[in-house]
Each structure stands twice: as structure tokens, then as C-alpha cells.
Amino acid sequence: MTAQVDRTAGAAGTAEAAGVAGTAEAAGAGRAARAPGTVRRRVLVGAAALLMFTGGATIAHGAADGTDGAPAPDGGGHAAHSTGTGASTGAGTGTGTGEAGPVGGASRSGGFYMRADGVFSPPGSFVPSDALTYDTALVPAAARIEITQYADRTSHRVGTRLRGLVPNRAYGMHVHTSPCAADPASAGPHYQHRASATADPVNEVWLDFRTDRNGNGEAEARHEWGFRDGGARSVIVHDAQGGAGKRVACFTVPFSS
């Protein structure tokens, strides 16, 4: 009987040891199985960070009023063109020297909201950017720009905020028909609601502004019409206000029709 009990206890001990070993082996196998997934997740996070840094074209959709900063329709009359004095504290929502991807979506009030921001750099820079400066004396590298678009059933608004430009200076800005490139002319002509041989803020989107003592500026244009599909692709910053002027910077923007 004693021998039998001893054998039973030994068998139990052996089983327990085997169970512990099996558990350890299973845990090890689980860790090994999880390792590739962990690596993949880290790679994806790293890729997402790289896209954010280089201004990747990722777009987040969501409700566009209230807490995420979308403008709400106002009840007043709509002017074709209005400018600000640059009281904003900064343009853009990115951190460091990178750019945040565009955000946009349908709002709860039935409108559409889009926001895109960029960091200016010269063409051919090591870190590509959708915001290009052709004259760093007027639009320094690392200056920032933000463009917003809001549209509902009765109005269409395009706004801009900039920071890091020359203080106390007037700039011109218009929406153009093509994306930016190394050649300033690549952005094409002004976007026009109706084809016209003349340039004016009623038929086009003008965002002329004047910077404050910190080099910050802002402006907003309002119309009763919106963009044609694919017709508006960028904004050009000019060295003078009005219908023309030297092209000193460009920002490719995913405007919506």
C-alpha cells in the first residue's frame, strides 16, 4: 500500500511537472506567435509617423461641428471677400516640424468641412511637402499654412491662417486650378466660377491678407457657389494683393466640390 501510494504521488508529481512544462512551453509559443504581430504593429506605427512627418495624404473623416473645430454657419450676410489682421496664434495642428494630414467629413448640420495644413519648404527639399516656397525671403522655410473649407446648402467658405511670414506685410492669395510643383506656373490660373477674362473676388476665391507684428495672417472668402469637381487644387501666395503678383509660395489642397 505504501509503495502504491508512493507511486501514485510520483505519478502526480510527474503529471504536475509535465503540466508546468506544458504551460511554460505554451507561454513561450504564445510569445513567439505574438512577436511577429508586435513587429508588424511597430512597423505600421512607424510608417504612420513617417506619413505624418512628410505630410502624407491620409484623410480622417468625421463629424465636423462642435468639438473638432469646424466653423458653424453664421446668420449674417455673406461678403465675397474679407480679410483679417492675423490675430491667430498659429496655423496648423501638426506637431514639431511635420504636417498633419487633411481632415474632413460631413457635419451634423448637413454641411461639409475640410482642413489641411502644411509647412513650407523649398522644392526638392529632403523632406517632401505639399507646401512649397519659391521665395524664402517672403515665405521662409518652416512657415506654416492652414486652409479650411466649409460648405452647406446656401454658402461656401474658404479660410486661411498663416504664421512665420514677414511681419506687417501685405500678401495676395488665390485658389488655383492645379497642384503645386517646382515650377510656380504649374498651379495653373485662378479658379473661376464662370470663365472670364478678368480677375475679381466675386467670381474667384481671393484670400488676400496682411500679417501682424509676429508674421501671422488670416483671411476668409465667402460665396454662394462651390467648386466644380476637381477644379480647385491649390492656393498660391503672391507678393502683392489684387488680381496678380509674383508667385512666392504654393500649397496643394484637397478641396471638395
Coordinates of C-alpha atoms in Angstrom, one line a residue:
M1 CA 0.0 0.0 0.0
T2 CA 2.8 2.4 0.9
A3 CA 4.6 1.6 -2.3
Q4 CA 1.4 2.1 -4.2
V5 CA 0.8 5.5 -2.6
D6 CA 4.4 6.4 -3.4
R7 CA 3.9 5.5 -7.0
T8 CA 0.7 7.5 -7.1
A9 CA 2.3 10.5 -5.6
G10 CA 5.2 10.2 -8.0
A11 CA 2.9 9.9 -10.9
A12 CA 1.0 13.0 -9.7
G13 CA 4.3 14.9 -9.3
T14 CA 5.3 13.9 -12.8
A15 CA 2.0 15.0 -14.2
E16 CA 2.2 18.3 -12.3
A17 CA 5.7 18.8 -13.7
A18 CA 4.6 18.0 -17.1
G19 CA 1.7 20.4 -16.7
V20 CA 4.1 23.2 -15.7
A21 CA 6.4 22.4 -18.5
G22 CA 3.4 22.4 -20.9
T23 CA 2.3 25.7 -19.6
A24 CA 5.7 27.2 -20.0
E25 CA 6.0 25.8 -23.5
A26 CA 2.6 27.2 -24.4
A27 CA 3.5 30.6 -23.0
G28 CA 6.7 30.5 -24.9
A29 CA 4.9 29.6 -28.1
G30 CA 2.4 32.3 -27.4
R31 CA 5.2 34.9 -27.1
A32 CA 6.8 33.6 -30.3
A33 CA 3.4 33.8 -32.1
R34 CA 2.9 37.3 -30.8
A35 CA 6.3 38.6 -31.7
P36 CA 5.7 38.9 -35.5
G37 CA 2.4 40.7 -34.8
T38 CA 4.2 43.1 -32.4
V39 CA 6.8 43.8 -35.0
R40 CA 4.1 44.4 -37.7
R41 CA 2.3 46.8 -35.4
R42 CA 5.5 48.7 -34.7
V43 CA 6.2 48.9 -38.4
L44 CA 2.7 50.3 -39.1
V45 CA 3.0 52.8 -36.3
G46 CA 6.4 53.9 -37.6
A47 CA 5.0 54.2 -41.2
A48 CA 2.1 56.3 -39.9
A49 CA 4.5 58.6 -38.1
L50 CA 6.6 59.0 -41.2
L51 CA 3.5 59.9 -43.2
M52 CA 2.5 62.5 -40.6
F53 CA 6.0 63.9 -40.7
T54 CA 6.1 64.2 -44.5
G55 CA 2.6 65.4 -44.9
G56 CA 1.1 62.2 -46.2
A57 CA -2.3 62.3 -47.9
T58 CA -4.2 60.4 -45.2
I59 CA -7.7 61.8 -44.6
A60 CA -9.7 61.3 -41.4
H61 CA -13.5 61.6 -41.7
G62 CA -15.9 62.5 -39.0
A63 CA -18.5 65.0 -37.7
A64 CA -17.4 68.5 -38.4
D65 CA -19.0 70.7 -35.9
G66 CA -18.5 71.5 -32.2
T67 CA -15.6 69.9 -30.6
D68 CA -13.2 69.4 -33.5
G69 CA -13.1 73.0 -34.5
A70 CA -15.3 73.1 -37.6
P71 CA -16.9 76.5 -38.2
A72 CA -20.7 76.7 -37.8
P73 CA -22.8 78.6 -40.3
D74 CA -23.4 82.2 -39.3
G75 CA -26.6 84.0 -39.6
G76 CA -25.2 87.2 -41.2
G77 CA -24.8 88.3 -44.7
H78 CA -22.1 86.8 -46.8
A79 CA -19.4 89.1 -48.3
A80 CA -17.5 87.9 -51.3
H81 CA -14.1 88.6 -49.7
S82 CA -12.9 89.5 -46.2
T83 CA -9.5 89.8 -44.6
G84 CA -8.2 89.6 -41.1
T85 CA -5.3 91.2 -39.2
G86 CA -3.5 88.0 -38.4
A87 CA -4.6 87.7 -34.7
S88 CA -4.4 83.9 -34.8
T89 CA -1.9 82.2 -32.6
G90 CA -0.8 79.8 -35.3
A91 CA -1.8 77.8 -38.4
G92 CA -1.9 74.1 -38.5
T93 CA -2.3 71.3 -36.0
G94 CA 0.8 69.3 -36.6
T95 CA 3.5 68.9 -34.0
G96 CA 7.2 69.6 -34.4
T97 CA 8.2 70.5 -38.0
G98 CA 5.9 68.0 -39.7
E99 CA 2.5 68.4 -41.2
A100 CA -0.8 66.9 -40.1
G101 CA -2.9 65.1 -42.7
P102 CA -6.1 66.7 -44.1
V103 CA -9.2 66.1 -42.1
G104 CA -12.8 66.4 -43.2
G105 CA -16.3 64.9 -43.4
A106 CA -20.0 65.6 -43.3
S107 CA -21.2 67.8 -40.4
R108 CA -24.3 67.2 -38.3
S109 CA -25.7 70.4 -39.7
G110 CA -25.7 69.0 -43.2
G111 CA -22.5 70.7 -44.4
F112 CA -19.0 69.6 -45.4
Y113 CA -15.8 70.6 -43.6
M114 CA -12.2 70.2 -44.6
R115 CA -9.0 71.3 -43.0
A116 CA -5.4 70.9 -44.4
D117 CA -2.2 72.3 -43.0
G118 CA 1.4 72.4 -44.3
V119 CA 4.9 73.5 -43.5
F120 CA 6.6 75.4 -46.3
S121 CA 9.9 74.1 -47.7
P122 CA 11.7 74.8 -51.0
P123 CA 11.2 72.5 -53.9
G124 CA 13.5 69.4 -53.8
S125 CA 13.9 69.5 -50.0
F126 CA 15.0 66.4 -48.3
V127 CA 11.6 66.1 -46.6
P128 CA 8.8 66.5 -49.3
S129 CA 6.0 68.9 -48.5
D130 CA 2.7 69.9 -50.1
A131 CA 3.6 73.5 -49.2
L132 CA 6.4 75.0 -51.4
T133 CA 8.1 78.3 -51.0
Y134 CA 9.6 79.9 -54.1
D135 CA 11.0 83.0 -52.3
T136 CA 12.3 82.2 -48.8
A137 CA 12.8 86.0 -48.1
L138 CA 9.0 86.4 -48.2
V139 CA 7.8 82.9 -47.2
P140 CA 10.6 81.4 -45.0
A141 CA 11.1 77.7 -44.9
A142 CA 9.2 76.3 -41.8
A143 CA 6.5 78.9 -42.1
R144 CA 3.1 77.3 -41.7
I145 CA -0.3 77.5 -43.6
E146 CA -3.7 76.1 -42.8
I147 CA -6.7 76.1 -45.3
T148 CA -10.2 75.3 -44.2
Q149 CA -13.3 74.8 -46.4
Y150 CA -16.9 74.7 -45.2
A151 CA -19.9 74.3 -47.5
D152 CA -23.6 73.8 -46.8
R153 CA -26.8 74.2 -48.9
T154 CA -26.6 78.0 -49.0
S155 CA -22.9 79.1 -48.7
H156 CA -19.3 78.2 -49.3
R157 CA -16.4 79.4 -47.2
V158 CA -12.7 79.1 -47.7
G159 CA -10.4 80.3 -44.9
T160 CA -6.6 80.5 -44.4
R161 CA -4.3 81.1 -41.4
L162 CA -0.5 81.5 -41.8
R163 CA 2.3 82.1 -39.4
G164 CA 6.0 82.7 -39.7
L165 CA 5.9 85.2 -42.6
V166 CA 7.4 88.7 -42.9
P167 CA 5.8 90.9 -40.2
N168 CA 3.5 93.8 -41.1
R169 CA 3.4 92.9 -44.8
A170 CA 0.5 92.6 -47.3
Y171 CA 0.2 89.3 -49.3
G172 CA -2.1 88.2 -52.0
M173 CA -3.6 84.7 -52.2
H174 CA -6.0 82.9 -54.6
V175 CA -7.3 79.4 -55.2
H176 CA -5.7 77.9 -58.3
T177 CA -6.7 75.1 -60.6
S178 CA -3.8 72.6 -60.4
P179 CA -1.4 71.2 -57.8
C180 CA 1.9 72.8 -56.8
A181 CA 5.2 71.8 -58.4
A182 CA 8.7 73.0 -58.6
D183 CA 7.7 75.5 -61.3
P184 CA 5.3 78.1 -59.8
A185 CA 3.4 78.2 -63.1
S186 CA 2.4 74.6 -62.6
A187 CA -0.5 75.6 -60.3
G188 CA -2.4 77.0 -63.3
P189 CA -4.6 80.0 -63.4
H190 CA -7.1 81.3 -60.7
Y191 CA -10.1 79.1 -60.2
Q192 CA -13.1 80.9 -61.7
H193 CA -16.8 80.1 -61.0
R194 CA -17.6 81.3 -64.6
A195 CA -15.0 81.7 -67.3
S196 CA -13.9 85.3 -67.5
A197 CA -11.0 87.3 -68.9
T198 CA -10.9 89.5 -65.8
A199 CA -9.9 88.6 -62.3
D200 CA -12.2 89.6 -59.4
P201 CA -13.1 88.4 -55.9
V202 CA -16.7 87.7 -56.7
N203 CA -16.0 85.2 -59.5
E204 CA -12.8 83.8 -57.8
V205 CA -11.6 82.9 -54.4
W206 CA -9.3 85.7 -53.1
L207 CA -7.7 85.3 -49.7
D208 CA -5.5 88.5 -49.5
F209 CA -4.2 89.2 -46.0
R210 CA -1.8 91.3 -44.0
T211 CA 0.5 89.9 -41.4
D212 CA 0.7 91.2 -37.8
R213 CA 3.9 92.1 -36.0
N214 CA 4.6 88.4 -35.4
G215 CA 4.2 87.5 -39.1
N216 CA 0.8 85.8 -38.7
G217 CA -2.1 86.5 -41.0
E218 CA -5.6 85.2 -41.9
A219 CA -8.4 85.7 -44.3
E220 CA -11.7 84.2 -45.4
A221 CA -13.7 84.3 -48.7
R222 CA -17.4 83.5 -48.8
H223 CA -19.6 82.8 -51.9
E224 CA -22.9 81.3 -52.7
W225 CA -21.3 78.9 -55.1
G226 CA -18.9 75.9 -54.6
F227 CA -16.1 74.3 -56.6
R228 CA -16.5 72.1 -59.6
D229 CA -15.3 68.5 -59.1
G230 CA -11.5 68.5 -59.4
G231 CA -11.5 72.2 -60.5
A232 CA -9.7 73.6 -57.4
R233 CA -6.4 72.0 -56.4
S234 CA -4.2 74.6 -54.6
V235 CA -3.7 78.1 -53.2
I236 CA -0.9 80.5 -54.4
V237 CA 0.6 83.1 -52.1
H238 CA 1.6 86.3 -54.1
D239 CA 3.9 89.1 -53.2
A240 CA 1.2 91.7 -53.7
Q241 CA -2.6 91.9 -53.2
G242 CA -5.1 92.1 -56.0
G243 CA -5.5 90.0 -59.1
A244 CA -1.9 89.3 -59.9
G245 CA 1.6 89.4 -58.4
K246 CA 4.7 87.2 -58.3
R247 CA 4.1 83.7 -57.1
V248 CA 6.1 83.3 -53.9
A249 CA 4.6 80.1 -52.4
C250 CA 2.0 77.3 -53.2
F251 CA 0.1 74.8 -51.1
T252 CA -1.7 71.8 -52.7
V253 CA -5.1 71.4 -51.0
P254 CA -7.7 68.6 -51.3
F255 CA -10.7 70.9 -51.9
S256 CA -14.1 69.2 -52.2
S257 CA -16.7 70.0 -54.8

